[in-house]
């Protein structure tokens, strides 16, 4: 059973940059796409962006566009999120997800999440 594991979260200061990693392990890995989401407090889980696994094309959510970069390493089976100019409102649990269905961005495999806390 393939699992997704996020890493790189923690406490950072406003204005800093952050790089999160997501590693797929436990089996063969060839998703259609991977993505990043976040959730804080009682809010709805927010889509940050995604990347097509084979082609590498990216799509970013409007709320963070211009501050994030998503990339992947097909050899390592890893996805990355870089976020710049962090703000206290970026504090959230960040989740990695994958779409295992061809030609679909319906994310059906999720990591456990990693907490990111941004101090003012």
Short mmCIF file of N, CA and C in Angstrom, two decimals:
data_model
loop_
_atom_site.label_atom_id
_atom_site.label_comp_id
_atom_site.label_asym_id
_atom_site.label_seq_id
_atom_site.Cartn_x
_atom_site.Cartn_y
_atom_site.Cartn_z
N UNK A 1 0.85 -1.18 0.00
CA UNK A 1 0.00 0.00 0.00
C UNK A 1 0.89 1.24 0.00
N UNK A 2 0.73 2.07 -1.01
CA UNK A 2 1.54 3.28 -1.09
C UNK A 2 1.05 4.30 -0.06
N UNK A 3 2.00 4.95 0.56
CA UNK A 3 1.68 6.01 1.53
C UNK A 3 2.39 7.29 1.13
N UNK A 4 1.79 8.39 1.52
CA UNK A 4 2.40 9.70 1.32
C UNK A 4 2.80 10.25 2.68
N UNK A 5 4.01 10.75 2.77
CA UNK A 5 4.52 11.31 4.01
C UNK A 5 5.08 12.69 3.76
N UNK A 6 4.51 13.67 4.47
CA UNK A 6 5.01 15.04 4.36
C UNK A 6 6.12 15.28 5.39
N UNK A 7 7.01 16.19 5.05
CA UNK A 7 8.05 16.60 5.99
C UNK A 7 8.45 18.04 5.69
N UNK A 8 9.10 18.65 6.67
CA UNK A 8 9.59 20.01 6.47
C UNK A 8 8.80 21.08 7.19
N UNK A 9 7.73 20.68 7.87
CA UNK A 9 6.95 21.67 8.60
C UNK A 9 7.64 22.08 9.89
N UNK A 10 7.05 23.04 10.58
CA UNK A 10 7.62 23.50 11.84
C UNK A 10 7.27 24.95 12.08
N UNK A 11 8.05 25.57 12.94
CA UNK A 11 7.84 26.96 13.30
C UNK A 11 8.78 27.83 12.49
N UNK A 12 8.22 28.79 11.80
CA UNK A 12 9.00 29.72 10.99
C UNK A 12 8.54 31.14 11.29
N UNK A 13 9.34 32.10 10.85
CA UNK A 13 9.01 33.50 11.09
C UNK A 13 8.40 34.13 9.85
N UNK A 14 7.58 35.11 10.07
CA UNK A 14 7.00 35.84 8.96
C UNK A 14 8.10 36.39 8.07
N UNK A 15 7.90 36.26 6.77
CA UNK A 15 8.89 36.72 5.81
C UNK A 15 9.85 35.64 5.35
N UNK A 16 9.92 34.56 6.11
CA UNK A 16 10.80 33.45 5.75
C UNK A 16 10.20 32.65 4.59
N UNK A 17 11.01 31.73 4.07
CA UNK A 17 10.57 30.78 3.07
C UNK A 17 10.54 29.39 3.69
N UNK A 18 9.76 28.51 3.08
CA UNK A 18 9.58 27.17 3.59
C UNK A 18 9.56 26.19 2.43
N UNK A 19 10.15 25.02 2.65
CA UNK A 19 10.11 23.97 1.65
C UNK A 19 9.58 22.71 2.30
N UNK A 20 8.47 22.24 1.79
CA UNK A 20 7.89 20.99 2.26
C UNK A 20 8.16 19.90 1.23
N UNK A 21 8.32 18.70 1.74
CA UNK A 21 8.51 17.54 0.87
C UNK A 21 7.40 16.53 1.12
N UNK A 22 7.11 15.77 0.09
CA UNK A 22 6.13 14.69 0.20
C UNK A 22 6.72 13.47 -0.50
N UNK A 23 6.87 12.40 0.25
CA UNK A 23 7.47 11.19 -0.29
C UNK A 23 6.45 10.08 -0.41
N UNK A 24 6.41 9.46 -1.58
CA UNK A 24 5.55 8.30 -1.79
C UNK A 24 6.39 7.05 -1.57
N UNK A 25 5.88 6.14 -0.76
CA UNK A 25 6.63 4.93 -0.46
C UNK A 25 5.68 3.75 -0.34
N UNK A 26 6.25 2.55 -0.53
CA UNK A 26 5.45 1.36 -0.30
C UNK A 26 4.96 0.67 -1.55
N UNK A 27 5.40 1.14 -2.70
CA UNK A 27 4.97 0.47 -3.92
C UNK A 27 5.32 1.29 -5.15
N UNK A 28 4.94 0.77 -6.30
CA UNK A 28 5.18 1.49 -7.55
C UNK A 28 4.41 2.81 -7.53
N UNK A 29 5.04 3.82 -8.15
CA UNK A 29 4.43 5.15 -8.04
C UNK A 29 4.35 5.82 -9.40
N UNK A 30 3.15 6.01 -9.87
CA UNK A 30 2.92 6.70 -11.13
C UNK A 30 1.55 7.37 -11.10
N UNK A 31 1.38 8.37 -10.26
CA UNK A 31 0.08 9.04 -10.19
C UNK A 31 -0.17 9.88 -11.43
N UNK A 32 -1.37 10.33 -11.61
CA UNK A 32 -1.66 11.27 -12.68
C UNK A 32 -1.19 12.66 -12.28
N UNK A 33 -1.43 13.01 -11.02
CA UNK A 33 -1.06 14.33 -10.54
C UNK A 33 -0.84 14.28 -9.03
N UNK A 34 -0.14 15.26 -8.53
CA UNK A 34 -0.01 15.45 -7.09
C UNK A 34 -0.32 16.89 -6.75
N UNK A 35 -0.72 17.10 -5.50
CA UNK A 35 -1.10 18.44 -5.12
C UNK A 35 -0.80 18.72 -3.66
N UNK A 36 -0.94 19.99 -3.30
CA UNK A 36 -0.79 20.44 -1.92
C UNK A 36 -2.06 21.18 -1.49
N UNK A 37 -2.46 20.91 -0.26
CA UNK A 37 -3.61 21.55 0.35
C UNK A 37 -3.21 22.01 1.74
N UNK A 38 -4.02 22.86 2.33
CA UNK A 38 -3.81 23.22 3.73
C UNK A 38 -5.16 23.43 4.40
N UNK A 39 -5.13 23.29 5.73
CA UNK A 39 -6.34 23.48 6.50
C UNK A 39 -5.98 24.06 7.86
N UNK A 40 -6.71 25.06 8.25
CA UNK A 40 -6.48 25.68 9.55
C UNK A 40 -7.79 25.92 10.26
N UNK A 41 -7.76 25.81 11.59
CA UNK A 41 -8.95 26.03 12.41
C UNK A 41 -10.14 25.24 11.89
N UNK A 42 -11.26 25.89 11.78
CA UNK A 42 -12.46 25.24 11.29
C UNK A 42 -12.73 25.52 9.83
N UNK A 43 -11.68 25.92 9.11
CA UNK A 43 -11.87 26.29 7.71
C UNK A 43 -11.88 25.07 6.80
N UNK A 44 -12.43 25.26 5.62
CA UNK A 44 -12.42 24.22 4.60
C UNK A 44 -11.00 24.02 4.09
N UNK A 45 -10.68 22.77 3.77
CA UNK A 45 -9.36 22.49 3.21
C UNK A 45 -9.17 23.27 1.92
N UNK A 46 -8.04 23.95 1.82
CA UNK A 46 -7.77 24.86 0.71
C UNK A 46 -6.76 24.27 -0.26
N UNK A 47 -7.08 24.32 -1.54
CA UNK A 47 -6.17 23.86 -2.58
C UNK A 47 -5.10 24.92 -2.81
N UNK A 48 -3.85 24.51 -2.74
CA UNK A 48 -2.73 25.42 -2.97
C UNK A 48 -2.19 25.32 -4.39
N UNK A 49 -2.10 24.09 -4.87
CA UNK A 49 -1.58 23.91 -6.21
C UNK A 49 -1.34 22.45 -6.50
N UNK A 50 -1.08 22.14 -7.76
CA UNK A 50 -0.85 20.77 -8.15
C UNK A 50 0.11 20.70 -9.33
N UNK A 51 0.57 19.49 -9.58
CA UNK A 51 1.51 19.26 -10.66
C UNK A 51 1.19 17.94 -11.34
N UNK A 52 1.20 17.93 -12.66
CA UNK A 52 1.02 16.67 -13.37
C UNK A 52 2.30 15.87 -13.25
N UNK A 53 2.16 14.60 -12.94
CA UNK A 53 3.34 13.82 -12.59
C UNK A 53 4.28 13.62 -13.79
N UNK A 54 3.75 13.30 -14.93
CA UNK A 54 4.61 13.02 -16.08
C UNK A 54 5.05 14.29 -16.80
N UNK A 55 4.12 15.19 -17.07
CA UNK A 55 4.46 16.39 -17.83
C UNK A 55 5.06 17.51 -17.01
N UNK A 56 4.74 17.54 -15.72
CA UNK A 56 5.29 18.58 -14.86
C UNK A 56 4.58 19.91 -14.94
N UNK A 57 3.44 19.98 -15.61
CA UNK A 57 2.72 21.26 -15.67
C UNK A 57 2.09 21.53 -14.31
N UNK A 58 2.03 22.81 -13.96
CA UNK A 58 1.56 23.19 -12.63
C UNK A 58 0.34 24.09 -12.71
N UNK A 59 -0.39 24.06 -11.63
CA UNK A 59 -1.56 24.91 -11.46
C UNK A 59 -1.57 25.38 -10.02
N UNK A 60 -1.78 26.69 -9.81
CA UNK A 60 -1.73 27.23 -8.46
C UNK A 60 -3.05 27.88 -8.07
N UNK A 61 -3.36 27.78 -6.79
CA UNK A 61 -4.53 28.45 -6.28
C UNK A 61 -4.34 29.95 -6.22
N UNK A 62 -5.41 30.68 -6.36
CA UNK A 62 -5.32 32.14 -6.42
C UNK A 62 -4.79 32.75 -5.12
N UNK A 63 -5.10 32.13 -4.00
CA UNK A 63 -4.74 32.74 -2.72
C UNK A 63 -3.24 32.77 -2.48
N UNK A 64 -2.51 31.89 -3.12
CA UNK A 64 -1.06 31.82 -2.88
C UNK A 64 -0.24 31.98 -4.15
N UNK A 65 -0.92 32.23 -5.25
CA UNK A 65 -0.21 32.36 -6.52
C UNK A 65 0.81 33.48 -6.42
N UNK A 66 1.99 33.20 -6.92
CA UNK A 66 3.07 34.18 -6.85
C UNK A 66 4.00 33.96 -5.67
N UNK A 67 3.54 33.17 -4.70
CA UNK A 67 4.38 32.91 -3.52
C UNK A 67 4.79 31.45 -3.41
N UNK A 68 4.20 30.59 -4.24
CA UNK A 68 4.54 29.19 -4.11
C UNK A 68 5.06 28.62 -5.43
N UNK A 69 5.86 27.57 -5.29
CA UNK A 69 6.37 26.81 -6.42
C UNK A 69 6.25 25.33 -6.08
N UNK A 70 5.64 24.58 -6.95
CA UNK A 70 5.51 23.14 -6.76
C UNK A 70 6.38 22.44 -7.79
N UNK A 71 7.10 21.44 -7.34
CA UNK A 71 7.95 20.66 -8.24
C UNK A 71 7.91 19.21 -7.81
N UNK A 72 8.50 18.35 -8.65
CA UNK A 72 8.54 16.93 -8.28
C UNK A 72 9.80 16.30 -8.80
N UNK A 73 10.18 15.21 -8.17
CA UNK A 73 11.34 14.42 -8.58
C UNK A 73 10.84 13.01 -8.84
N UNK A 74 10.77 12.63 -10.10
CA UNK A 74 10.20 11.34 -10.45
C UNK A 74 11.10 10.18 -10.05
N UNK A 75 12.38 10.44 -9.89
CA UNK A 75 13.30 9.38 -9.47
C UNK A 75 13.11 9.08 -7.99
N UNK A 76 12.98 10.13 -7.20
CA UNK A 76 12.82 9.97 -5.75
C UNK A 76 11.37 9.75 -5.34
N UNK A 77 10.44 9.88 -6.28
CA UNK A 77 9.00 9.79 -5.94
C UNK A 77 8.63 10.85 -4.90
N UNK A 78 9.06 12.05 -5.13
CA UNK A 78 8.81 13.12 -4.19
C UNK A 78 8.20 14.32 -4.89
N UNK A 79 7.41 15.04 -4.10
CA UNK A 79 6.83 16.30 -4.52
C UNK A 79 7.27 17.36 -3.52
N UNK A 80 7.41 18.59 -3.98
CA UNK A 80 7.89 19.66 -3.12
C UNK A 80 7.00 20.88 -3.23
N UNK A 81 6.93 21.58 -2.13
CA UNK A 81 6.24 22.87 -2.11
C UNK A 81 7.19 23.89 -1.51
N UNK A 82 7.46 24.92 -2.24
CA UNK A 82 8.22 26.04 -1.70
C UNK A 82 7.27 27.22 -1.58
N UNK A 83 7.25 27.84 -0.40
CA UNK A 83 6.42 29.01 -0.17
C UNK A 83 7.30 30.14 0.36
N UNK A 84 7.19 31.28 -0.27
CA UNK A 84 7.99 32.44 0.09
C UNK A 84 7.16 33.48 0.82
N UNK A 85 7.86 34.39 1.50
CA UNK A 85 7.22 35.52 2.17
C UNK A 85 6.07 35.03 3.05
N UNK A 86 6.37 34.11 3.93
CA UNK A 86 5.34 33.52 4.77
C UNK A 86 4.69 34.57 5.68
N UNK A 87 3.40 34.37 5.92
CA UNK A 87 2.62 35.27 6.75
C UNK A 87 1.96 34.47 7.86
N UNK A 88 1.63 35.12 8.96
CA UNK A 88 0.96 34.37 10.05
C UNK A 88 -0.29 33.64 9.57
N UNK A 89 -0.99 34.18 8.61
CA UNK A 89 -2.20 33.51 8.10
C UNK A 89 -1.90 32.27 7.27
N UNK A 90 -0.63 32.00 7.02
CA UNK A 90 -0.24 30.75 6.36
C UNK A 90 -0.16 29.60 7.36
N UNK A 91 -0.31 29.90 8.62
CA UNK A 91 -0.30 28.86 9.64
C UNK A 91 -1.43 27.86 9.38
N UNK A 92 -1.07 26.59 9.26
CA UNK A 92 -2.06 25.56 8.92
C UNK A 92 -1.37 24.20 8.94
N UNK A 93 -2.18 23.17 8.81
CA UNK A 93 -1.66 21.84 8.51
C UNK A 93 -1.63 21.70 7.00
N UNK A 94 -0.48 21.34 6.48
CA UNK A 94 -0.29 21.22 5.04
C UNK A 94 -0.32 19.75 4.65
N UNK A 95 -1.11 19.45 3.63
CA UNK A 95 -1.31 18.08 3.19
C UNK A 95 -0.83 17.88 1.76
N UNK A 96 -0.25 16.75 1.55
CA UNK A 96 0.12 16.29 0.23
C UNK A 96 -0.96 15.31 -0.24
N UNK A 97 -1.27 15.34 -1.52
CA UNK A 97 -2.28 14.44 -2.05
C UNK A 97 -1.90 14.01 -3.45
N UNK A 98 -2.51 12.91 -3.88
CA UNK A 98 -2.23 12.39 -5.22
C UNK A 98 -3.52 11.94 -5.88
N UNK A 99 -3.55 12.12 -7.18
CA UNK A 99 -4.64 11.58 -7.98
C UNK A 99 -4.12 10.32 -8.67
N UNK A 100 -4.75 9.21 -8.38
CA UNK A 100 -4.32 7.93 -8.95
C UNK A 100 -5.13 7.55 -10.17
N UNK A 101 -6.08 8.37 -10.51
CA UNK A 101 -6.97 8.09 -11.63
C UNK A 101 -6.49 8.81 -12.87
N UNK A 102 -6.30 8.12 -13.97
CA UNK A 102 -5.83 8.77 -15.20
C UNK A 102 -6.75 9.92 -15.62
N UNK A 103 -6.13 11.00 -16.05
CA UNK A 103 -6.84 12.17 -16.57
C UNK A 103 -7.78 12.79 -15.54
N UNK A 104 -7.45 12.64 -14.27
CA UNK A 104 -8.31 13.18 -13.23
C UNK A 104 -7.49 13.95 -12.20
N UNK A 105 -8.04 15.07 -11.73
CA UNK A 105 -7.45 15.79 -10.62
C UNK A 105 -8.27 15.58 -9.36
N UNK A 106 -8.99 14.46 -9.30
CA UNK A 106 -9.69 14.08 -8.08
C UNK A 106 -8.67 13.40 -7.18
N UNK A 107 -8.30 14.07 -6.11
CA UNK A 107 -7.23 13.55 -5.25
C UNK A 107 -7.80 12.48 -4.33
N UNK A 108 -7.21 11.28 -4.40
CA UNK A 108 -7.78 10.15 -3.67
C UNK A 108 -6.80 9.46 -2.75
N UNK A 109 -5.61 10.01 -2.62
CA UNK A 109 -4.65 9.49 -1.65
C UNK A 109 -4.05 10.69 -0.94
N UNK A 110 -4.04 10.62 0.40
CA UNK A 110 -3.63 11.77 1.19
C UNK A 110 -2.56 11.40 2.20
N UNK A 111 -1.68 12.35 2.46
CA UNK A 111 -0.75 12.19 3.56
C UNK A 111 -1.41 12.60 4.87
N UNK A 112 -0.66 12.44 5.96
CA UNK A 112 -1.18 12.75 7.29
C UNK A 112 -1.12 14.24 7.61
N UNK A 113 -0.31 14.96 6.87
CA UNK A 113 -0.20 16.40 7.08
C UNK A 113 0.99 16.76 7.94
N UNK A 114 1.45 17.98 7.75
CA UNK A 114 2.54 18.52 8.55
C UNK A 114 2.17 19.93 8.98
N UNK A 115 2.38 20.23 10.25
CA UNK A 115 2.00 21.53 10.79
C UNK A 115 3.03 22.58 10.42
N UNK A 116 2.55 23.70 9.93
CA UNK A 116 3.39 24.87 9.69
C UNK A 116 2.82 26.01 10.52
N UNK A 117 3.66 26.58 11.36
CA UNK A 117 3.25 27.71 12.20
C UNK A 117 4.15 28.90 11.88
N UNK A 118 3.53 30.01 11.52
CA UNK A 118 4.28 31.20 11.15
C UNK A 118 4.08 32.24 12.25
N UNK A 119 5.17 32.63 12.87
CA UNK A 119 5.10 33.64 13.93
C UNK A 119 5.30 35.03 13.35
N UNK A 120 4.65 35.99 13.97
CA UNK A 120 4.72 37.37 13.46
C UNK A 120 6.08 37.99 13.77
#
